[in-house]
mmCIF file of C-alpha atoms in Angstrom:
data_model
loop_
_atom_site.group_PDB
_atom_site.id
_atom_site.type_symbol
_atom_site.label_atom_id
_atom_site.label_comp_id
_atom_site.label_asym_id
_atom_site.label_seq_id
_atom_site.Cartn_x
_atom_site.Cartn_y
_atom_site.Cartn_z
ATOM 1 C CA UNK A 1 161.227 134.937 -39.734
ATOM 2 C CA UNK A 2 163.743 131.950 -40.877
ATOM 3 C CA UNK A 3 165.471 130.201 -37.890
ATOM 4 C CA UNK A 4 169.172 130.435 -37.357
ATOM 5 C CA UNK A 5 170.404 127.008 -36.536
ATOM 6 C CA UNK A 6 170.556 126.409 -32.927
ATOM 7 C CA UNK A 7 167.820 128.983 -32.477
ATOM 8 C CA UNK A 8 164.689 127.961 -30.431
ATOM 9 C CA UNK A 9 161.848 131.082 -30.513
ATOM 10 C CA UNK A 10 160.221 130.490 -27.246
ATOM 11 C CA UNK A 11 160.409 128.117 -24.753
ATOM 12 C CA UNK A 12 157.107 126.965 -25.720
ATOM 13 C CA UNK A 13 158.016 126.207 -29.383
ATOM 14 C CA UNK A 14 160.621 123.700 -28.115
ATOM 15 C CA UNK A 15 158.519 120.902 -27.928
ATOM 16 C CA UNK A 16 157.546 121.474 -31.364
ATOM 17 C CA UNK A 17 160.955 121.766 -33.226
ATOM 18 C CA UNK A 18 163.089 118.579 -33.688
ATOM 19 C CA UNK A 19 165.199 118.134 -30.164
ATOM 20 C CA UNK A 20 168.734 119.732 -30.201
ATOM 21 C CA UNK A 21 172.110 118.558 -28.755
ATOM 22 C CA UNK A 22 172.545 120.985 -25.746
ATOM 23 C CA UNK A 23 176.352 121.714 -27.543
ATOM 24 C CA UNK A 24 174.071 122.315 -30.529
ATOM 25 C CA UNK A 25 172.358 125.020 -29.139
ATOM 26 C CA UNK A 26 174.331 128.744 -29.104
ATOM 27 C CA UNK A 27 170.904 130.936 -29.135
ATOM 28 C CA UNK A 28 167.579 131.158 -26.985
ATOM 29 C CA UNK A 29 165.562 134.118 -28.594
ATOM 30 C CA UNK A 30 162.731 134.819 -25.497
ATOM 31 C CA UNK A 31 159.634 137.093 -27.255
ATOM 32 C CA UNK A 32 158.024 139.020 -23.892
ATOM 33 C CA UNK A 33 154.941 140.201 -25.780
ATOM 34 C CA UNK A 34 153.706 136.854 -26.241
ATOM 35 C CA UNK A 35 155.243 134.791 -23.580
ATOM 36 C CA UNK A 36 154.172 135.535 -19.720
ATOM 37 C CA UNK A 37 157.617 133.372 -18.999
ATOM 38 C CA UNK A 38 159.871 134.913 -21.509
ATOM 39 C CA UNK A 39 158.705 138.463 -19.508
ATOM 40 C CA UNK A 40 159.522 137.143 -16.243
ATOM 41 C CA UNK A 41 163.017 135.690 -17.042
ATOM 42 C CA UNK A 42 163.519 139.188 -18.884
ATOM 43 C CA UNK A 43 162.493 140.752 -15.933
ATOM 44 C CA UNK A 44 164.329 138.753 -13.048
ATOM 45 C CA UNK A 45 167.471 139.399 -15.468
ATOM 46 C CA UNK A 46 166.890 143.148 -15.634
ATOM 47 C CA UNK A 47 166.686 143.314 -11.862
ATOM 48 C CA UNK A 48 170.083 140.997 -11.628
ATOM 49 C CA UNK A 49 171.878 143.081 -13.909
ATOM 50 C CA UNK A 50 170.897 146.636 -12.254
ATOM 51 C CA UNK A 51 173.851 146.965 -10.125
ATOM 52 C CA UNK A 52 176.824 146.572 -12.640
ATOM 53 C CA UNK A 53 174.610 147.670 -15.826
ATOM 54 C CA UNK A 54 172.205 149.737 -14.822
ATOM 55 C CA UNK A 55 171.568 150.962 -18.737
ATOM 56 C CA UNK A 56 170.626 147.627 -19.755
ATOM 57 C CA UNK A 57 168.231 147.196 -16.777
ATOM 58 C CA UNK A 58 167.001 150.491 -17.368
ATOM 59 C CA UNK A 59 166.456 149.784 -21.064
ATOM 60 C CA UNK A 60 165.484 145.991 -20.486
ATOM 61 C CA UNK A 61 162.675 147.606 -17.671
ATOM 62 C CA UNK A 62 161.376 150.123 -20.508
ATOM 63 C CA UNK A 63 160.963 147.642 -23.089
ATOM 64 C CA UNK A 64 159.030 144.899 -20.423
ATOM 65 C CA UNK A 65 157.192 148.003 -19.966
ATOM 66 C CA UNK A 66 156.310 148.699 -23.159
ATOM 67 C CA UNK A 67 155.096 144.987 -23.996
ATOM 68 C CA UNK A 68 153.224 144.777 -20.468
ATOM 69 C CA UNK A 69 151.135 147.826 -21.533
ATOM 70 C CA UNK A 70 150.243 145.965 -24.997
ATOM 71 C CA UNK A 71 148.685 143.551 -23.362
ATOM 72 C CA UNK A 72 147.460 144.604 -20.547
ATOM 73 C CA UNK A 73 149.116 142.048 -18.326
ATOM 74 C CA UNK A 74 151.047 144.643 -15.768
ATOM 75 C CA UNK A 75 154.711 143.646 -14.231
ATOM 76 C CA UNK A 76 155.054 139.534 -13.626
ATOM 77 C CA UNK A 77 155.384 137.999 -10.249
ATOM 78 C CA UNK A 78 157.548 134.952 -10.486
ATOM 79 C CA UNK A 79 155.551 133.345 -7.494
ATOM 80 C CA UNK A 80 158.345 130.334 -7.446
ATOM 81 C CA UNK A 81 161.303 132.818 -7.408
ATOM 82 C CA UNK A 82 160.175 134.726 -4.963
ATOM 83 C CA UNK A 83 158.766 131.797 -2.772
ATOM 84 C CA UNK A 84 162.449 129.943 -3.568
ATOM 85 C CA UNK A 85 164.522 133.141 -2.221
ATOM 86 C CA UNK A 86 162.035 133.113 0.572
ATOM 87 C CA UNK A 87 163.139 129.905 1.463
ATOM 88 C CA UNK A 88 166.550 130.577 1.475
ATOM 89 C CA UNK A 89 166.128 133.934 3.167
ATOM 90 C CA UNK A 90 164.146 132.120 6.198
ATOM 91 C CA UNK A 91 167.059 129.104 5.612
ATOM 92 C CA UNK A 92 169.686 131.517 6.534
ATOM 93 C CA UNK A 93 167.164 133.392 9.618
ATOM 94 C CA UNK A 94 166.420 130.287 11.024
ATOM 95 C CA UNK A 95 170.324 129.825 12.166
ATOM 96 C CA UNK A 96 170.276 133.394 13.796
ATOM 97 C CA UNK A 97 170.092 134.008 17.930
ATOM 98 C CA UNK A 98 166.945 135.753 17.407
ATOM 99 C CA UNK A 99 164.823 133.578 14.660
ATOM 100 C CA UNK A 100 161.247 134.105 15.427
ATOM 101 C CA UNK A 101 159.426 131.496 13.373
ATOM 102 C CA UNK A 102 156.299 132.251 13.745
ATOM 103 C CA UNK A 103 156.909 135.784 12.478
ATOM 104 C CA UNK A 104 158.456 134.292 9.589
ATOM 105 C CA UNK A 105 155.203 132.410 8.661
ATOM 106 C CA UNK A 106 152.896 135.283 9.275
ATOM 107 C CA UNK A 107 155.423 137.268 6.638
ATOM 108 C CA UNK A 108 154.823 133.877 4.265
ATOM 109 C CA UNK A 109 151.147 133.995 4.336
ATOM 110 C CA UNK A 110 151.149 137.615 3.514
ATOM 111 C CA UNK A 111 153.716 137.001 0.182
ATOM 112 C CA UNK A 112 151.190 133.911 -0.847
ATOM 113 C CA UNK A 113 148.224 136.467 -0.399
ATOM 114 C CA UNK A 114 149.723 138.814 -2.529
ATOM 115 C CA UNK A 115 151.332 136.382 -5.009
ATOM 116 C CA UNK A 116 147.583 134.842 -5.440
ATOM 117 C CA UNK A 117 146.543 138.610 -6.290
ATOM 118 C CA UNK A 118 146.242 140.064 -9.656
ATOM 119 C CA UNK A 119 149.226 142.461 -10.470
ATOM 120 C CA UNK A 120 148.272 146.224 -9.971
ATOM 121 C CA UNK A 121 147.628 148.522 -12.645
ATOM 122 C CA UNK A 122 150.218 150.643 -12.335
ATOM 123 C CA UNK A 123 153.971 149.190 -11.235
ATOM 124 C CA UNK A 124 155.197 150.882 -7.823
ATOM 125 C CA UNK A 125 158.346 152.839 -8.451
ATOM 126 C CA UNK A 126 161.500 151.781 -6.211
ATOM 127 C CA UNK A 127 162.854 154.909 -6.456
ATOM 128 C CA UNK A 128 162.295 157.891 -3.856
ATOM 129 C CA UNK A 129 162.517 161.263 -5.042
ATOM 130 C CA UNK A 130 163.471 164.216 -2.164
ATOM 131 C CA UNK A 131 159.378 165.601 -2.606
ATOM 132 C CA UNK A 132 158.906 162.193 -1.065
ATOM 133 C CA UNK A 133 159.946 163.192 2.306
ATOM 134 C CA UNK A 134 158.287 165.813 4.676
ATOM 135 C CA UNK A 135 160.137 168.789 5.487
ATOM 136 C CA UNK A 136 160.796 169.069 9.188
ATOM 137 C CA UNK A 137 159.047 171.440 11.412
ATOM 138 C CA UNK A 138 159.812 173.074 14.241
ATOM 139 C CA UNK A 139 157.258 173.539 17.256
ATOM 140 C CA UNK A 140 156.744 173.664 21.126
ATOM 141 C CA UNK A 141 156.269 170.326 22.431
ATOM 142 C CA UNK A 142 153.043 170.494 25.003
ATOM 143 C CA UNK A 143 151.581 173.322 23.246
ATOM 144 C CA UNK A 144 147.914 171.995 23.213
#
């Protein structure tokens, strides 16, 4: 494939190409099958764009997907972006009446735990279908 100008391929070919003038450059082209970075900015976009496109996430999410299952790799997890938002998160907490900080560092341990683990096999859906829930039933309380 040629390069249009003011195209860089992937973040990691930037060092390689002669350096362009930031008003130069009109194009980043991000390749999520072969970049573990490209995937996760794809994927933090999908997620940002869900609310007010929820086609592109949807079709951004399928194609991620798609190139996770290629190689074998599973969903990204951005440990810095989540570890920044949990920052600001326990920023904002720690100006509330009832800020428990030592409640927010148990929570922090946990996230570094499972940041440190590998990704699961299969990606947890964050959508609840109705079969999800238990029907309710009705009994006789003190029956036993």
């Amino acid at each position: 494939m040629s390069f249009r100008p003011g195209t860089i391929r992937s973040p990691s070919e930037a060092g390689c190409i002669a350096p362009v003038r930031a008003s130069e450059l009109s194009r980043i082209e991000l390749d999520p099958q072969q970049d573990r970075h490209a995937r996760a900015a794809l994927e933090a976009y999908a997620d940002s764009a869900a609310a007010e496109m929820p086609w592109l996430a949807e079709w951004l999410d399928e194609r991620l997907r798609d190139a996770a299952q290629d190689d074998g790799s599973g969903p990204t997890y951005c440990g810095a972006t989540i570890e920044r938002v949990f920052d600001l998160a326990q920023a904002w907490a720690a100006g509330q009446p009832d800020y428990a900080a030592s409640a927010w560092e148990r929570v922090r341990g946990q996230l570094q735990r499972m940041l440190a683990q590998p990704a699961p096999p299969e990606p947890l859906s964050h959508r609840v279908t109705a079969d999800d829930f238990a029907e309710p039933v009705a009994g006789i309380a003190g029956a036993d």
